[in-house]
C-alpha atoms as one frame of an Amber mdcrd trajectory, in Angstrom:
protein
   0.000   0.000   0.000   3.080   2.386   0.863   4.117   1.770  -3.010   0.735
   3.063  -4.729   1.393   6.161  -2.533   4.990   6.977  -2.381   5.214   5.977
  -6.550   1.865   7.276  -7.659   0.337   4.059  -8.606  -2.967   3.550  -9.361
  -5.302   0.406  -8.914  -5.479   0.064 -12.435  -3.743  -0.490 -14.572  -3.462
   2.646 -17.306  -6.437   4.467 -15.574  -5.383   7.598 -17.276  -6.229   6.294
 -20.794  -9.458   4.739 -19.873 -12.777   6.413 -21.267 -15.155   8.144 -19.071
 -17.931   5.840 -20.383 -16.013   2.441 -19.244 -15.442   4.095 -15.503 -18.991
   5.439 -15.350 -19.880   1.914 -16.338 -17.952  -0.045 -14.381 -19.053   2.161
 -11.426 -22.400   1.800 -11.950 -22.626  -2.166 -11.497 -20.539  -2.028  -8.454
 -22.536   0.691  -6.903 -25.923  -0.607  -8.148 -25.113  -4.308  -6.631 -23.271
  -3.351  -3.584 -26.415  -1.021  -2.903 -28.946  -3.150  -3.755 -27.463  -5.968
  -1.552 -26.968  -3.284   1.529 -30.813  -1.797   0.937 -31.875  -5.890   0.894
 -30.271  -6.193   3.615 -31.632  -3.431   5.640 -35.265  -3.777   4.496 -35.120
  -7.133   5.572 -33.492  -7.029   8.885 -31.065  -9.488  10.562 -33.727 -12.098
  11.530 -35.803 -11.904   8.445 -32.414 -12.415   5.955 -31.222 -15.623   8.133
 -35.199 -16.586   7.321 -34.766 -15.961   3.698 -31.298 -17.870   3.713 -32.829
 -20.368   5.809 -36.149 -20.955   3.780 -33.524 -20.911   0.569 -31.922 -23.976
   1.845 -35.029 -25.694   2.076 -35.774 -27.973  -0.884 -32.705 -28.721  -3.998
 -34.456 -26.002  -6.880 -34.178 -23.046  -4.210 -30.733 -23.934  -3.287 -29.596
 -24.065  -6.764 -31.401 -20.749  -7.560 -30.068 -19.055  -4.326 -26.494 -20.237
  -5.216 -26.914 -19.171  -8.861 -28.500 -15.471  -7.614 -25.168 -15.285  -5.725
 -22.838 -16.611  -8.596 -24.420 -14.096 -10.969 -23.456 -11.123  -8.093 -19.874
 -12.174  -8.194 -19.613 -12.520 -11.728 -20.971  -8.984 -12.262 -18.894  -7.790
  -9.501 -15.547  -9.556 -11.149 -17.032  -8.250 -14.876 -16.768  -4.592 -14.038
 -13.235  -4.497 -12.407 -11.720  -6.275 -15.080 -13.903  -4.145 -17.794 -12.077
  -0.892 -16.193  -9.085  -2.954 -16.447  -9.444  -3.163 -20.290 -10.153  -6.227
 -20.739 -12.802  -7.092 -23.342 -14.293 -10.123 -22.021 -15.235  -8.062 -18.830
 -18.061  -6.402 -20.998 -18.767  -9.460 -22.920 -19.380 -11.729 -19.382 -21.691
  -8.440 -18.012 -23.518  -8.687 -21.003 -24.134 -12.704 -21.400 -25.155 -12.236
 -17.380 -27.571  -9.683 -18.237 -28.774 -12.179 -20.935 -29.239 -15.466 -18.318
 -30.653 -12.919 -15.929 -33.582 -11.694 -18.313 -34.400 -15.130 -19.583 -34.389
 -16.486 -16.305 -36.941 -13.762 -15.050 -39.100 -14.272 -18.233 -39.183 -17.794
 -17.375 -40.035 -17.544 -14.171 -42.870 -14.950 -14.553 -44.247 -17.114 -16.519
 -44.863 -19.597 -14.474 -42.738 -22.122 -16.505 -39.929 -22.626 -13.894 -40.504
 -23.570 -10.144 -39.800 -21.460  -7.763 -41.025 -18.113  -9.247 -38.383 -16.372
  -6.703 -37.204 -13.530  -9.535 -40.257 -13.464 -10.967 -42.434 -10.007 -12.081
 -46.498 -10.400 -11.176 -48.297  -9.386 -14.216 -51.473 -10.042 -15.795 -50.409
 -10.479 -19.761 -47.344 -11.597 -21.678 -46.969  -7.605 -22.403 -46.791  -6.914
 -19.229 -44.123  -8.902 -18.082 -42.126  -8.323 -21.250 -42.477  -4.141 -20.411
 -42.007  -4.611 -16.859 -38.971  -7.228 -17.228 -37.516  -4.152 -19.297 -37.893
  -1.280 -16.827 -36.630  -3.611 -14.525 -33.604  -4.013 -16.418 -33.472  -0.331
 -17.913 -30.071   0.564 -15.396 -28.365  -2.480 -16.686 -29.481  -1.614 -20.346
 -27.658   2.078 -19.994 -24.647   0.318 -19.156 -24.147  -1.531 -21.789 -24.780
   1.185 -24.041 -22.028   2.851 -22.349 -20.032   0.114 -22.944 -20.585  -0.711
 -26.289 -21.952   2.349 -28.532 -19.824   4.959 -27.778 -16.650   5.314 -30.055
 -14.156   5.510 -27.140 -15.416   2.825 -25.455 -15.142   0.139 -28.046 -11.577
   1.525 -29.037 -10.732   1.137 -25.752 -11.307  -2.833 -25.764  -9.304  -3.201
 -29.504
């Protein structure tokens, strides 16, 4: 830690050269999961999460979906650092997340999939399909920051 002080390093590597779309990106899905988990957390309450976490390792499907909710977390979380380290697959991996995250949801508000724990209450197919995007309308932004401006995808050549 002394070095990155005395020498002027930085976390990352070439942070100078990186495009303000990629940091504001890469931001953005740490602060939007690390929030979401804290607000979770605090709308729930001690007792209730150990409930939730409890109730989760009830029955095999839950477990699996609880485990993959959490897998999905870390994989975002690992995407944007190494995105705003330069490295292409970082938006790639965000965006095939984003991908088993919205088909999973559309699946499960279906009804298709048991249990409906990410699932969107809705009375039509429309519905679910326009709330399953406003839903997702954060994550959508990023990407477009990460793959339609011009700096951004020079960045990752």
């Amino acid at each position: 830690m002394s070095e990155v002080i005395r020498e002027g390093k930085t976390l990352f590597s070439g942070a100078g050269t990186i495009p303000v779309p990629v940091w504001i990106a890469g931001i953005a899905i740490i602060a939007t999961r690390c929030l979401g988990v804290l607000l979770l957390a605090n709308e729930l309450g001690l007792m209730e999460l150990m409930n939730f976490v409890h109730r989760s390792a009830q029955a095999w499907d839950s477990t699996l979906i609880f485990i993959a909710s959490q897998l999905i977390f870390f994989i975002e979380l690992r995407c944007a650092i190494a995105l705003m380290r330069g490295h292409s697959w970082g938006r790639w991996g965000f965006l095939i997340a984003q991908v088993l995250v919205l088909i999973y949801m559309f699946v499960a508000s279906m009804g298709w999939v048991y249990p409906e724990i990410f699932s969107i209450n809705s009375t039509n197919d429309s519905q679910i399909v326009a709330s399953l995007l406003v839903q997702k309308l954060p994550d959508i932004l990023v990407l477009l920051l990460l793959f339609v401006p011009q700096s951004s995808r020079r960045f990752y050549r």
